[in-house]
């Protein structure tokens, strides 16, 4: 086959993906006829003889087959338009058949390469009057943000002593525990496994929802390390959870963190200063209202857990303000001494 005849079809196949001719026919006199694909951007229909003179390409059954095959490849299926949403309405939630507490849900999809794939997640069903205690992970359960990641990999325990016992006692008094971290969503499996395996003095840490940033790892590191504004995600996440409850009920009872950004995040959703705690690397706990005068240890907080986290009543009237527990013994004695004018004294 001369290059002058093959070049247009070869270049068209490489550049535009047009199929190559299916047959080449020899004619008397040394001429060579070929059937090309209609609609080619380089050559329409040509035939060349051995000397290079153009000839008329005859219609043949082979050319018809090539034409039908080319048309079949150009046909495309109509695309289905799907609307993505991450929020379920009440009917969709009811159709899930969730039970109180922890539920395991699975998302499955089909892949041409890997076949059927399945991703599991946890869904928690709480009462409308649940009281939630929020806890950070890095630097709050662990002693350090960085070593808290690396120490478990080499078999070291770099957690605050007594944190598992404290959280378990809070859970036993009827409170719901939720873990909030600005880690990327790609770290969800490792974070959940770390919390599930955390054991101290024979006690395994109680479980709860693990809320992570729905961002790639690079974005999460940039927000946490470079700009140092993790509260942007945490405040948005807490407000979203707050909107799941009735407007008259604030589910967030207390919060544990290790930075000022955690304190700001918890205060944005109404956590009172007396129950907005910060844990430093020395395992000392300070409340926002007494951070300049009083420091507790985790063991000391655990001894006062029944006073600071009294047992939750099973039936709660929504018309009663949620701040009524601030007049308990623990909260009352933390109030500042009122100023008294000496002139008013008898």
Rosetta silent file (secondary structure, phi, psi, omega in degrees, C-alpha in Angstrom):
SEQUENCE: XXXXXXXXXXXXXXXXXXXXXXXXXXXXXXXXXXXXXXXXXXXXXXXXXXXXXXXXXXXXXXXXXXXXXXXXXXXXXXXXXXXXXXXXXXXXXXXXXXXXXXXXXXXXXXXXXXXXXXXXXXXXXXXXXXXXXXXXXXXXXXXXXXXXXXXXXXXXXXXXXXXXXXXXXXXXXXXXXXXXXXXXXXXXXXXXXXXXXXXXXXXXXXXXXXXXXXXXXXXXXXXXXXXXXXXXXXXXXXXXXXXXXXXXXXXXXXXXXXXXXXXXXXXXXXXXXXXXXXXXXXXXXXXXXXXXXXXXXXXXXXXXXXXXXXXXXXXXXXXXXXXXXXXXXXXXXXXXXXXXXXXXXX
SCORE:     score description
SCORE:     0.000 S_00000001
   1 L     0.000  126.177  178.529    0.000    0.000    0.000 S_00000001
   2 L   -66.889  150.802 -179.502    1.530    3.384   -0.942 S_00000001
   3 H   -64.520  -31.615  179.468    2.086    5.893    1.866 S_00000001
   4 H   -62.662  -28.743  178.914    0.006    8.492    0.022 S_00000001
   5 H   -86.302  -34.115 -176.119   -3.032    6.222    0.412 S_00000001
   6 H   -85.413  -26.946 -173.900   -2.430    5.097    4.006 S_00000001
   7 H   -58.666  -47.840 -178.768   -1.311    8.413    5.535 S_00000001
   8 H   -59.454  -41.652 -178.574   -4.736   10.156    5.703 S_00000001
   9 H   -71.029  -37.927 -179.802   -6.392    7.190    7.375 S_00000001
  10 H   -67.290  -43.979  178.040   -3.534    6.563    9.794 S_00000001
  11 H   -66.837  -37.996  177.349   -3.349   10.196   10.860 S_00000001
  12 H   -65.300  -35.509  178.232   -7.106   10.400   11.205 S_00000001
  13 H   -68.168  -40.002 -178.739   -7.111    7.298   13.397 S_00000001
  14 H   -73.882  -37.021 -174.674   -4.365    8.662   15.662 S_00000001
  15 H   -87.283  -40.487 -172.587   -5.720   12.198   15.923 S_00000001
  16 H  -117.690   -2.780  178.370   -9.501   11.760   15.859 S_00000001
  17 L    74.434   18.968  178.486  -10.018    8.059   16.605 S_00000001
  18 L   -71.713  140.863 -178.536  -11.689    7.287   13.275 S_00000001
  19 L   -68.682  148.582  177.720  -11.717    3.560   12.484 S_00000001
  20 L   -74.378  153.848  178.681   -9.350    2.220    9.839 S_00000001
  21 L   -58.442  145.162 -176.524  -10.786    0.846    6.539 S_00000001
  22 L   -90.440  -14.542 -177.498  -11.920   -2.719    6.765 S_00000001
  23 L  -148.706  150.547  176.021  -11.002   -3.933    3.238 S_00000001
  24 E  -129.879  126.663 -172.997   -8.521   -3.266    0.444 S_00000001
  25 E  -117.094  132.353  174.717   -9.396   -4.428   -3.095 S_00000001
  26 E   -92.248  133.545 -179.118   -7.029   -4.974   -6.024 S_00000001
  27 L  -112.675  160.540  177.948   -8.440   -4.058   -9.440 S_00000001
  28 L   -59.387  142.742 -179.304   -7.208   -5.025  -12.922 S_00000001
  29 L    93.750    5.499  177.508   -4.305   -2.945  -14.120 S_00000001
  30 L    86.583    4.050  179.410   -2.581   -2.782  -10.747 S_00000001
  31 L   -79.232  150.274 -179.822   -4.948   -0.225   -9.229 S_00000001
  32 E  -123.155  125.016 -179.412   -5.834   -0.535   -5.543 S_00000001
  33 E  -108.916  145.891  177.909   -9.219    0.509   -4.204 S_00000001
  34 E  -143.128  153.881  179.798  -10.089    1.032   -0.554 S_00000001
  35 L  -106.965  119.788  179.256  -13.181    1.977    1.396 S_00000001
  36 L  -100.047  169.921 -177.174  -12.747    4.740    3.951 S_00000001
  37 L   -84.158  129.663  179.264  -15.014    5.779    6.761 S_00000001
  38 L   -62.892  146.679  177.278  -17.514    8.518    5.893 S_00000001
  39 L    85.473    8.679  179.290  -17.080   11.745    7.765 S_00000001
  40 L   -65.476  135.734 -178.584  -13.305   11.503    8.108 S_00000001
  41 L   -74.670  -13.066 -176.735  -11.849   14.971    8.744 S_00000001
  42 L  -101.953  -50.720 -177.830   -8.801   14.281    6.570 S_00000001
  43 L  -131.241  134.172  178.608  -10.001   12.289    3.557 S_00000001
  44 L   -80.281  -85.842  176.046  -13.524   11.795    2.374 S_00000001
  45 L  -140.820  114.672 -179.551  -13.466    8.949   -0.129 S_00000001
  46 L  -134.170  158.094  171.744  -10.451    8.434   -2.333 S_00000001
  47 E  -142.539  138.040 -175.936   -8.848    5.663   -4.289 S_00000001
  48 E  -121.027  143.839  172.568   -5.381    5.632   -5.619 S_00000001
  49 L   -89.604  178.217  179.835   -3.778    3.534   -8.311 S_00000001
  50 L   -63.281  -29.361  179.387   -0.270    2.240   -8.191 S_00000001
  51 L   -89.003   -3.172  176.975    0.878    5.360  -10.054 S_00000001
  52 L    98.138    5.764  179.045   -0.967    7.751   -7.762 S_00000001
  53 L   -82.279  135.271 -177.775   -3.948    8.634  -10.019 S_00000001
  54 E   -70.685  139.663  176.241   -7.252    8.996   -8.097 S_00000001
  55 E  -123.718  162.066 -179.562   -9.953    6.443   -8.749 S_00000001
  56 L   -85.860  127.225 -178.727  -13.574    6.299   -7.679 S_00000001
  57 L   -77.890  124.494  179.765  -14.207    4.026   -4.717 S_00000001
  58 L   -78.661  155.250  174.870  -16.932    1.521   -5.452 S_00000001
  59 L   -81.906  131.564 -178.834  -19.627    0.691   -2.903 S_00000001
  60 L  -138.018  170.532  179.071  -19.182   -2.770   -1.490 S_00000001
  61 H   -65.927  -34.284  179.184  -20.520   -4.882    1.365 S_00000001
  62 H   -65.297  -41.582  179.037  -17.283   -4.343    3.288 S_00000001
  63 H   -64.449  -36.781  178.399  -17.640   -0.570    3.069 S_00000001
  64 H   -65.919  -37.628  177.815  -21.236   -0.831    4.299 S_00000001
  65 H   -65.389  -41.322  178.695  -20.114   -2.893    7.282 S_00000001
  66 H   -63.804  -39.388  179.850  -17.466   -0.338    8.161 S_00000001
  67 H   -63.912  -44.930  179.378  -20.024    2.445    7.903 S_00000001
  68 H   -64.366  -39.098  179.247  -22.480    0.686   10.198 S_00000001
  69 H   -65.257  -39.183  179.561  -19.726   -0.068   12.710 S_00000001
  70 H   -66.653  -40.884  178.596  -18.618    3.565   12.734 S_00000001
  71 H   -66.090  -34.679  179.729  -22.170    4.784   13.244 S_00000001
  72 H   -65.945  -33.008  179.810  -22.670    2.293   16.070 S_00000001
  73 H   -74.170  -28.369 -178.345  -19.655    3.657   17.906 S_00000001
  74 H   -78.670  -17.787  179.349  -20.836    7.234   17.632 S_00000001
  75 L   -70.904  132.175 -179.408  -24.200    6.492   19.244 S_00000001
  76 L  -120.179  146.164  177.430  -24.260    7.453   22.914 S_00000001
  77 L   -74.536  147.305  176.001  -26.706    6.541   25.622 S_00000001
  78 L   -66.159  132.999 -178.363  -28.758    9.351   27.113 S_00000001
  79 L   -77.841  139.006  176.789  -27.211   10.468   30.406 S_00000001
  80 L   -84.599  131.945  179.093  -29.245   10.200   33.585 S_00000001
  81 L   -93.298  116.536 -179.430  -29.467   13.423   35.529 S_00000001
  82 L  -115.389  142.983  178.378  -29.028   12.833   39.251 S_00000001
  83 L  -107.962  116.575 -177.338  -29.264   15.413   41.996 S_00000001
  84 L   -82.999  142.458  178.274  -26.802   14.844   44.807 S_00000001
  85 L  -152.392  143.821  178.235  -27.784   15.596   48.392 S_00000001
  86 L  -109.150    5.573 -178.380  -26.278   14.854   51.788 S_00000001
  87 L  -116.621  129.292  178.417  -29.411   15.708   53.787 S_00000001
  88 L   -98.070  143.559  174.603  -32.274   13.263   54.296 S_00000001
  89 L   -83.991  179.526 -174.911  -35.836   14.342   54.905 S_00000001
  90 H   -64.064  -38.953 -179.834  -38.021   12.865   57.642 S_00000001
  91 H   -66.747  -39.364  179.241  -39.518   10.171   55.414 S_00000001
  92 H   -68.437  -36.282  176.726  -36.102    8.993   54.250 S_00000001
  93 H   -67.311  -41.028  178.836  -34.805    8.827   57.807 S_00000001
  94 H   -64.873  -32.842 -179.569  -37.844    6.829   58.916 S_00000001
  95 H   -70.189  -17.424  179.523  -37.332    4.391   56.036 S_00000001
  96 L   -72.424  -22.705 -179.890  -33.856    3.523   57.358 S_00000001
  97 L    66.621   44.033 -177.798  -35.334    1.771   60.389 S_00000001
  98 L   -72.970  147.512  174.727  -32.752    3.115   62.835 S_00000001
  99 L  -105.526  155.531  179.690  -32.628    1.882   66.409 S_00000001
 100 L   -57.109  133.690 -179.031  -31.700    4.048   69.420 S_00000001
 101 E    98.397 -143.325 -173.166  -27.958    4.415   69.705 S_00000001
 102 E   -86.363  134.193  175.913  -25.399    3.223   67.185 S_00000001
 103 E  -130.943  143.974  178.407  -26.432    1.864   63.779 S_00000001
 104 E  -103.185  123.229  177.562  -24.233    0.583   60.960 S_00000001
 105 E  -118.655  155.248 -175.712  -25.191    1.710   57.454 S_00000001
 106 E  -131.935  139.333  173.066  -23.523    0.753   54.170 S_00000001
 107 E  -111.145  125.166 -178.491  -23.128    2.504   50.825 S_00000001
 108 E  -121.616  148.246  178.118  -22.533    0.168   47.868 S_00000001
 109 E  -150.182  163.290 -177.044  -21.671    0.913   44.262 S_00000001
 110 E  -109.912  132.850  178.759  -20.581   -0.979   41.160 S_00000001
 111 E  -122.443  140.239  179.404  -17.239   -0.451   39.433 S_00000001
 112 L   -68.628  -30.012 -177.066  -16.168   -1.860   36.072 S_00000001
 113 L   -88.074  -50.076 -173.558  -12.633   -2.398   37.329 S_00000001
 114 L  -100.110   -3.509 -179.714  -13.087   -3.440   40.962 S_00000001
 115 E    79.232 -148.164 -177.747  -16.616   -4.802   40.836 S_00000001
 116 E   -79.496  127.315  179.357  -18.997   -4.213   43.718 S_00000001
 117 E  -120.070  151.038 -177.143  -17.599   -1.979   46.458 S_00000001
 118 E  -139.512  135.216  178.309  -19.082   -1.161   49.866 S_00000001
 119 E  -122.221  130.355 -177.915  -18.369    1.601   52.363 S_00000001
 120 E  -105.860  149.630  177.828  -19.696    1.445   55.915 S_00000001
 121 E  -145.350  171.767 -178.741  -20.550    4.287   58.265 S_00000001
 122 E  -116.224  135.506  176.201  -22.241    4.772   61.638 S_00000001
 123 E  -122.665  130.233 -177.234  -25.537    6.559   62.239 S_00000001
 124 E  -110.491  132.501  177.477  -26.639    7.466   65.769 S_00000001
 125 E  -108.216  116.309 -178.959  -30.266    7.915   66.788 S_00000001
 126 L  -117.856  160.049  174.744  -30.744   10.164   69.848 S_00000001
 127 L   -72.428  161.463 -178.961  -33.764   11.544   71.633 S_00000001
 128 L   -67.342  -23.421 -177.701  -34.803   15.120   71.006 S_00000001
 129 L  -105.811   27.926  179.603  -33.831   16.041   74.590 S_00000001
 130 L   -68.358  146.494  174.443  -30.374   14.444   74.555 S_00000001
 131 L  -109.217  121.734 -170.347  -27.548   16.205   76.375 S_00000001
 132 E  -109.342  134.846  173.246  -24.315   16.038   74.401 S_00000001
 133 E  -110.263  120.340 -175.865  -20.754   16.352   75.685 S_00000001
 134 E   -97.517  139.258  179.235  -18.326   17.283   72.900 S_00000001
 135 E  -135.963  134.432  170.680  -14.663   16.278   73.013 S_00000001
 136 L   -75.160  167.268 -178.316  -11.739   17.094   70.778 S_00000001
 137 L  -107.076  -63.413 -175.344   -9.320   14.270   69.879 S_00000001
 138 L   -74.877  119.672 -179.653   -5.818   15.594   69.198 S_00000001
 139 L    86.978  -13.381  178.242   -4.332   17.181   72.318 S_00000001
 140 L  -104.725  -53.160  171.611   -7.466   16.505   74.391 S_00000001
 141 L   -81.545  -39.857  175.205   -7.571   12.726   74.558 S_00000001
 142 E   -90.934  161.483 -179.476   -3.903   12.568   73.549 S_00000001
 143 L   -79.758  -18.833 -176.981   -1.186   14.595   75.287 S_00000001
 144 L  -147.024  150.150  179.012    0.066   16.121   72.050 S_00000001
 145 L   -66.755  -44.577 -175.418   -1.307   16.874   68.613 S_00000001
 146 L   -83.428  -50.601 -178.314    1.628   15.329   66.740 S_00000001
 147 H   -66.787  -22.507  175.662    2.779   12.565   69.107 S_00000001
 148 H   -64.700  -26.194  175.331   -0.824   11.505   69.519 S_00000001
 149 H   -80.073  -42.021 -169.690   -0.681   10.388   65.866 S_00000001
 150 H   -85.802  -36.188 -173.966    2.731    8.721   65.973 S_00000001
 151 H   -60.168  -44.655  178.876    2.873    7.090   69.419 S_00000001
 152 H   -61.871  -24.938 -179.107    0.080    4.509   68.833 S_00000001
 153 H   -68.227  -27.634 -179.739    1.855    3.365   65.654 S_00000001
 154 H  -106.126   14.366  176.186    4.865    2.192   67.694 S_00000001
 155 L    82.370   18.279  179.460    2.838    0.791   70.583 S_00000001
 156 L   -98.256  145.002  176.399    3.161    3.762   72.949 S_00000001
 157 L   -97.693  106.717 -178.546    0.347    5.111   75.094 S_00000001
 158 L  -115.105   38.816 -179.504    0.393    8.901   74.734 S_00000001
 159 E  -102.983  157.999  174.579   -3.075    9.544   76.143 S_00000001
 160 L   -67.126  129.549 -179.923   -4.095   11.537   79.191 S_00000001
 161 L   -67.974  128.129  177.293   -4.338    9.198   82.174 S_00000001
 162 L    93.146   -1.537 -177.962   -7.925    8.850   83.374 S_00000001
 163 H   -70.824  -34.883  178.913   -9.654   10.285   80.312 S_00000001
 164 H   -66.833  -41.014  179.374  -11.373    6.978   79.466 S_00000001
 165 H   -65.519  -41.320  179.420  -12.719    6.613   83.017 S_00000001
 166 H   -62.739  -47.653 -178.553  -14.013   10.190   83.047 S_00000001
 167 H   -67.323  -33.998  177.652  -15.825    9.867   79.722 S_00000001
 168 H   -67.181  -39.406  177.901  -17.290    6.502   80.707 S_00000001
 169 H   -67.069  -37.054  176.362  -18.678    7.954   83.945 S_00000001
 170 H   -64.254  -40.665  178.008  -20.197   10.866   82.029 S_00000001
 171 H   -65.039  -38.565 -179.440  -21.816    8.381   79.657 S_00000001
 172 H   -66.134  -23.819  178.964  -23.173    6.334   82.583 S_00000001
 173 L   -83.762    4.729  173.330  -24.946    9.444   83.917 S_00000001
 174 L   102.573    8.142 -179.629  -27.046    9.622   80.752 S_00000001
 175 L   -93.401  152.663  176.631  -25.051   11.989   78.537 S_00000001
 176 E   -98.774  135.486 -178.147  -24.179   11.384   74.894 S_00000001
 177 E  -103.898  134.394  178.863  -20.524   11.703   73.881 S_00000001
 178 E  -132.601  133.315  179.840  -19.470   13.127   70.527 S_00000001
 179 E  -101.056  130.203 -177.123  -15.911   13.424   69.179 S_00000001
 180 E  -126.717  123.856 -178.550  -15.120   16.445   67.021 S_00000001
 181 E  -142.365  150.681  177.504  -11.842   16.839   65.138 S_00000001
 182 E   -89.852   14.811  174.743  -10.592   18.910   62.222 S_00000001
 183 E   -63.176  159.242  179.278   -8.869   15.871   60.704 S_00000001
 184 E   -73.669  156.893 -178.556   -9.580   15.083   57.056 S_00000001
 185 H   -64.992  -23.614  178.248  -12.316   12.639   56.134 S_00000001
 186 H   -67.826  -15.767  178.645   -9.661   10.287   54.704 S_00000001
 187 H   -97.345   12.651 -175.473   -8.496    9.673   58.296 S_00000001
 188 H   -64.319  -42.025 -177.899  -11.914    8.582   59.522 S_00000001
 189 H   -64.479  -47.347 -179.780  -11.108    4.857   59.602 S_00000001
 190 H   -65.140  -39.008  179.512   -7.854    5.283   61.532 S_00000001
 191 H   -65.408  -43.032 -179.376   -9.421    7.774   63.946 S_00000001
 192 H   -67.083  -40.643  177.817  -12.382    5.524   64.673 S_00000001
 193 H   -64.807  -37.462  178.379  -10.166    2.477   65.188 S_00000001
 194 H   -63.059  -43.838 -179.735   -7.939    4.456   67.542 S_00000001
 195 H   -69.880  -35.303 -179.306  -10.902    5.521   69.697 S_00000001
 196 H   -70.247  -28.425 -177.820  -12.421    2.033   69.705 S_00000001
 197 H   -95.727   -1.936 -177.453   -9.150    0.446   70.900 S_00000001
 198 L   -70.543  116.264 -178.220   -8.306    3.056   73.546 S_00000001
 199 E  -131.631  131.459  177.920   -8.173    1.159   76.866 S_00000001
 200 E  -135.054  127.403  178.842   -6.978    2.465   80.248 S_00000001
 201 L    53.830   38.277  178.274   -6.971    0.490   83.504 S_00000001
 202 L    80.340    1.935 -179.904   -9.097   -2.204   81.896 S_00000001
 203 E  -109.648  130.607  176.876  -11.761    0.270   80.682 S_00000001
 204 E   -92.796  137.542 -177.605  -12.419    0.851   76.994 S_00000001
 205 L   -59.280  135.246  177.797  -13.384    4.339   75.942 S_00000001
 206 L   -64.260  151.114 -174.421  -17.098    4.773   75.348 S_00000001
 207 L   -98.151  156.786  178.776  -18.136    5.198   71.729 S_00000001
 208 L  -167.796  176.543  178.759  -19.909    8.046   70.007 S_00000001
 209 E   -61.444  141.193  177.491  -20.143    9.861   66.674 S_00000001
 210 E  -112.843  107.832 -177.283  -16.804   10.895   65.163 S_00000001
 211 E   -99.938  118.952  179.751  -17.215   14.139   63.229 S_00000001
 212 E  -122.055  163.498 -178.000  -14.373   14.973   60.824 S_00000001
 213 E   -72.668  129.821  178.733  -13.872   17.661   58.198 S_00000001
 214 L   -80.458   55.568 -176.594  -15.248   16.671   54.756 S_00000001
 215 L  -131.074  159.082  173.972  -12.111   17.983   53.068 S_00000001
 216 L   -67.081  166.126 -176.162   -9.003   16.431   51.492 S_00000001
 217 H   -62.025  -38.098 -179.346   -5.915   15.984   53.611 S_00000001
 218 H   -63.901  -40.873  179.173   -4.119   18.966   52.072 S_00000001
 219 H   -67.497  -40.693  179.384   -6.983   21.334   52.892 S_00000001
 220 H   -64.977  -41.829  178.059   -7.260   20.045   56.454 S_00000001
 221 H   -66.328  -38.748  178.177   -3.507   20.442   57.048 S_00000001
 222 H   -62.117  -43.849 -179.590   -3.546   23.941   55.579 S_00000001
 223 H   -69.070  -34.460 -175.277   -6.399   24.979   57.871 S_00000001
 224 H   -85.449  -38.771 -171.642   -4.856   23.330   60.949 S_00000001
 225 H  -100.283  -43.460 -172.918   -1.137   24.084   60.492 S_00000001
 226 H   -82.703  -63.902 -176.909   -0.793   27.104   58.187 S_00000001
 227 L   -84.395  -18.757  176.918   -3.715   29.430   58.881 S_00000001
 228 L    55.226   53.242  176.175   -4.500   27.869   62.293 S_00000001
 229 L  -132.034   60.201  178.614   -8.259   28.311   62.063 S_00000001
 230 L   -68.324  -17.113 -178.674   -9.763   24.888   62.821 S_00000001
 231 H   -67.048  -18.666  179.191  -12.721   26.603   64.481 S_00000001
 232 H   -61.820  -44.542  177.259  -14.118   27.458   61.053 S_00000001
 233 H   -73.902  -42.215 -174.374  -15.079   23.834   60.454 S_00000001
 234 H   -65.023  -41.644  178.799  -15.959   23.053   64.069 S_00000001
 235 H   -65.099  -41.141  178.588  -18.345   25.957   64.468 S_00000001
 236 H   -65.711  -39.529  179.445  -20.090   25.113   61.205 S_00000001
 237 H   -66.827  -43.400 -179.473  -20.364   21.438   62.182 S_00000001
 238 H   -66.228  -37.422  177.932  -21.759   22.206   65.639 S_00000001
 239 H   -66.787  -35.705  177.552  -24.345   24.597   64.240 S_00000001
 240 H   -64.335  -41.578  177.634  -25.480   21.941   61.758 S_00000001
 241 H   -68.939  -36.763  178.489  -25.989   19.444   64.581 S_00000001
 242 H   -60.761  -35.095 -178.835  -27.709   22.105   66.674 S_00000001
 243 L   -71.934  -12.358  177.221  -30.282   22.606   63.905 S_00000001
 244 L   -75.423  -17.292 -177.182  -31.320   18.931   64.161 S_00000001
 245 L  -101.181  164.707  178.178  -32.889   19.588   67.571 S_00000001
 246 L   -58.599  148.739 -179.260  -35.910   21.733   68.468 S_00000001
 247 L   -59.829  -27.886 -177.646  -35.189   25.470   68.561 S_00000001
 248 L   -82.793   -4.228 -173.758  -36.087   25.611   72.262 S_00000001
 249 L  -122.660  125.021  175.790  -33.586   22.906   73.222 S_00000001
 250 L  -101.104  112.627 -174.604  -29.811   23.237   73.269 S_00000001
 251 L   -76.520  -18.694 -172.536  -28.284   19.742   73.244 S_00000001
 252 E   -83.174  112.757 -175.865  -24.695   20.811   73.989 S_00000001
 253 E   -94.999  -41.756 -177.078  -24.092   20.487   77.728 S_00000001
 254 E  -153.708  166.262  179.484  -20.280   20.624   78.008 S_00000001
 255 E  -148.038  143.206  177.705  -17.147   20.574   75.911 S_00000001
 256 E  -120.929  130.484  178.077  -13.532   19.430   76.298 S_00000001
 257 E  -146.856 -172.639  179.403  -10.705   20.851   74.197 S_00000001
 258 L  -133.070   -0.374 -179.460   -7.056   21.822   74.358 S_00000001
 259 L  -134.255  167.264  176.187   -6.920   25.173   72.560 S_00000001
 260 H   -65.362  -30.480  178.267   -8.567   28.546   72.595 S_00000001
 261 H   -64.699  -33.756  175.864  -10.141   27.687   69.244 S_00000001
 262 H   -66.855  -40.666  178.618  -12.017   24.799   70.891 S_00000001
 263 H   -61.683  -43.207  178.679  -13.330   27.139   73.578 S_00000001
 264 H   -64.405  -39.824 -179.169  -14.563   29.578   70.940 S_00000001
 265 H   -64.221  -44.764 -179.098  -16.222   26.757   68.977 S_00000001
 266 H   -68.893  -37.769  179.564  -18.114   25.425   71.992 S_00000001
 267 H   -66.928  -26.413 -178.526  -19.164   28.882   73.140 S_00000001
 268 L   -67.638  -20.070  179.361  -20.636   29.609   69.691 S_00000001
 269 L  -110.722   16.453  171.069  -23.353   26.980   70.247 S_00000001
 270 L    92.482   15.025  174.727  -24.194   27.978   73.812 S_00000001
 271 L   -69.721  123.074 -176.448  -21.919   25.824   75.982 S_00000001
 272 L   -66.063  151.155 -178.826  -21.760   27.770   79.285 S_00000001
 273 H   -59.534  -29.616 -179.655  -18.327   28.969   80.461 S_00000001
 274 H   -69.681  -16.010  179.813  -18.568   26.837   83.612 S_00000001
 275 H  -123.459   21.971  175.677  -18.624   23.661   81.502 S_00000001
 276 E  -104.003   95.772 -168.958  -16.244   24.747   78.757 S_00000001
 277 E  -100.355  149.545  175.246  -13.102   22.840   79.757 S_00000001
 278 E  -127.209  130.829  179.413   -9.532   22.963   78.450 S_00000001
 279 E  -108.844  123.346 -179.775   -7.000   20.165   79.037 S_00000001
 280 L   -93.324  173.231 -178.216   -3.325   21.138   78.842 S_00000001
 281 L   -61.690  -16.512  177.977   -0.358   18.793   78.127 S_00000001
 282 L   -87.608   10.093 -178.420    0.118   18.303   81.906 S_00000001
 283 L    65.470   26.471  174.992   -3.343   16.673   82.136 S_00000001
 284 E   -94.986  140.161 -176.846   -4.648   19.694   84.041 S_00000001
 285 E  -113.247  129.840  177.055   -8.251   20.749   83.444 S_00000001
 286 E  -128.755  142.866  173.854   -9.412   24.357   83.666 S_00000001
 287 E   -93.436  156.794 -174.754  -12.858   25.815   83.145 S_00000001
 288 L   -64.244  -32.199 -176.660  -13.313   29.036   81.251 S_00000001
 289 L   -83.879  -18.655 -176.631  -14.703   30.912   84.282 S_00000001
 290 L  -125.089   23.500 -174.964  -12.000   29.743   86.707 S_00000001
 291 L   -68.628  -19.989  179.761   -8.961   29.343   84.440 S_00000001
 292 L   -91.420  -12.624 -173.473   -7.049   32.056   86.316 S_00000001
 293 L  -124.897  -25.933 -172.111   -7.721   30.727   89.818 S_00000001
 294 L  -137.331  134.009  174.549   -8.458   26.997   89.784 S_00000001
 295 L  -127.889  137.286  179.165   -6.962   23.971   88.047 S_00000001
 296 E  -112.414  162.044  166.540   -8.212   20.414   88.293 S_00000001
 297 E  -100.987  164.192  176.923   -6.730   17.082   87.402 S_00000001
 298 H   -61.603  -35.446  176.710   -8.637   14.486   85.432 S_00000001
 299 H   -66.287  -38.635  178.327   -8.848   12.410   88.599 S_00000001
 300 H   -67.043  -39.007  175.988  -10.229   15.423   90.476 S_00000001
 301 H   -64.663  -37.027 -179.325  -12.862   16.042   87.802 S_00000001
 302 H   -66.568  -32.002  176.924  -13.768   12.377   87.930 S_00000001
 303 H   -69.440  -27.333  179.650  -14.392   12.620   91.687 S_00000001
 304 L  -102.133   18.223 -173.929  -16.850   15.468   91.066 S_00000001
 305 H   -64.481  -34.034 -179.758  -18.455   13.885   88.018 S_00000001
 306 H   -72.620  -25.107  177.047  -21.803   13.334   89.769 S_00000001
 307 H   -85.742  -40.477 -178.829  -21.926   16.998   90.807 S_00000001
 308 H   -81.232  -26.636  177.261  -20.683   18.494   87.560 S_00000001
 309 L  -129.734   72.410 -178.867  -22.580   16.006   85.384 S_00000001
 310 L   -63.253  157.136 -177.900  -25.653   15.034   87.417 S_00000001
 311 L   -57.982  136.700 -178.010  -27.780   12.138   86.238 S_00000001
 312 L   -78.567  132.856  176.882  -30.053   13.075   83.345 S_00000001
 313 L   -73.631  143.466 -177.798  -33.765   12.862   84.026 S_00000001
 314 L   -68.317  -39.361  179.930  -35.679   10.567   81.719 S_00000001
 315 L  -111.966  124.182 -178.915  -38.544   13.021   81.165 S_00000001
 316 L  -126.526  133.658  177.943  -37.707   16.644   80.503 S_00000001
 317 L   -82.922  126.064 -177.586  -40.177   19.442   79.831 S_00000001
 318 L   -69.713  -20.570 -179.696  -39.165   21.387   76.751 S_00000001
 319 L   -76.587  -14.895  177.868  -40.768   24.533   78.172 S_00000001
 320 L   -82.683  129.629 -178.895  -38.258   24.579   81.035 S_00000001
 321 L   -59.205  145.125 -178.409  -35.119   26.504   80.049 S_00000001
 322 H   -69.980  -17.712 -177.721  -32.058   24.375   79.523 S_00000001
 323 H   -84.652    8.212 -176.057  -30.014   26.687   81.753 S_00000001
 324 H   -66.063  -25.139 -178.013  -31.935   25.688   84.886 S_00000001
 325 H   -75.847   -5.262  178.298  -29.145   23.318   85.986 S_00000001
 326 H   -72.877  -10.237  177.850  -26.777   26.251   86.405 S_00000001
 327 H   -96.213   14.542  173.608  -28.365   26.830   89.813 S_00000001
 328 L   -70.569  175.383 -177.089  -27.159   23.481   91.148 S_00000001
 329 H   -60.008  -43.413 -175.824  -24.675   23.250   93.994 S_00000001
 330 H   -65.827  -46.201 -177.773  -21.664   22.986   91.721 S_00000001
 331 H   -72.287  -34.915 -176.232  -22.565   25.910   89.496 S_00000001
 332 H   -65.064  -44.058 -176.552  -23.847   28.119   92.325 S_00000001
 333 L   -75.251   -6.578  174.775  -20.650   28.012   94.362 S_00000001
 334 L   -89.006   -5.301  179.660  -18.619   28.910   91.304 S_00000001
 335 L   -67.607  148.903  176.354  -20.346   32.293   91.060 S_00000001
 336 L   -68.343  150.499  178.777  -18.297   35.371   91.804 S_00000001
 337 L   -67.489  127.267 -178.054  -18.833   37.014   95.164 S_00000001
 338 L   -66.878  149.563  177.940  -21.313   39.870   94.678 S_00000001
 339 L   -79.582  134.160 -178.006  -20.126   43.389   95.306 S_00000001
 340 L  -120.478  129.265  176.887  -21.594   44.960   98.436 S_00000001
 341 L   -80.720  123.957 -177.200  -21.677   48.663   99.073 S_00000001
 342 H   -66.106  -24.514 -179.566  -20.488   49.372  102.617 S_00000001
 343 H   -69.995  -22.908 -179.928  -22.783   52.378  102.857 S_00000001
 344 H   -81.583  -11.918 -178.556  -25.805   50.089  102.579 S_00000001
 345 L   -75.383  146.412 -179.928  -24.791   48.056  105.595 S_00000001
 346 L   -70.936    0.000    0.000  -26.546   48.871  108.879 S_00000001
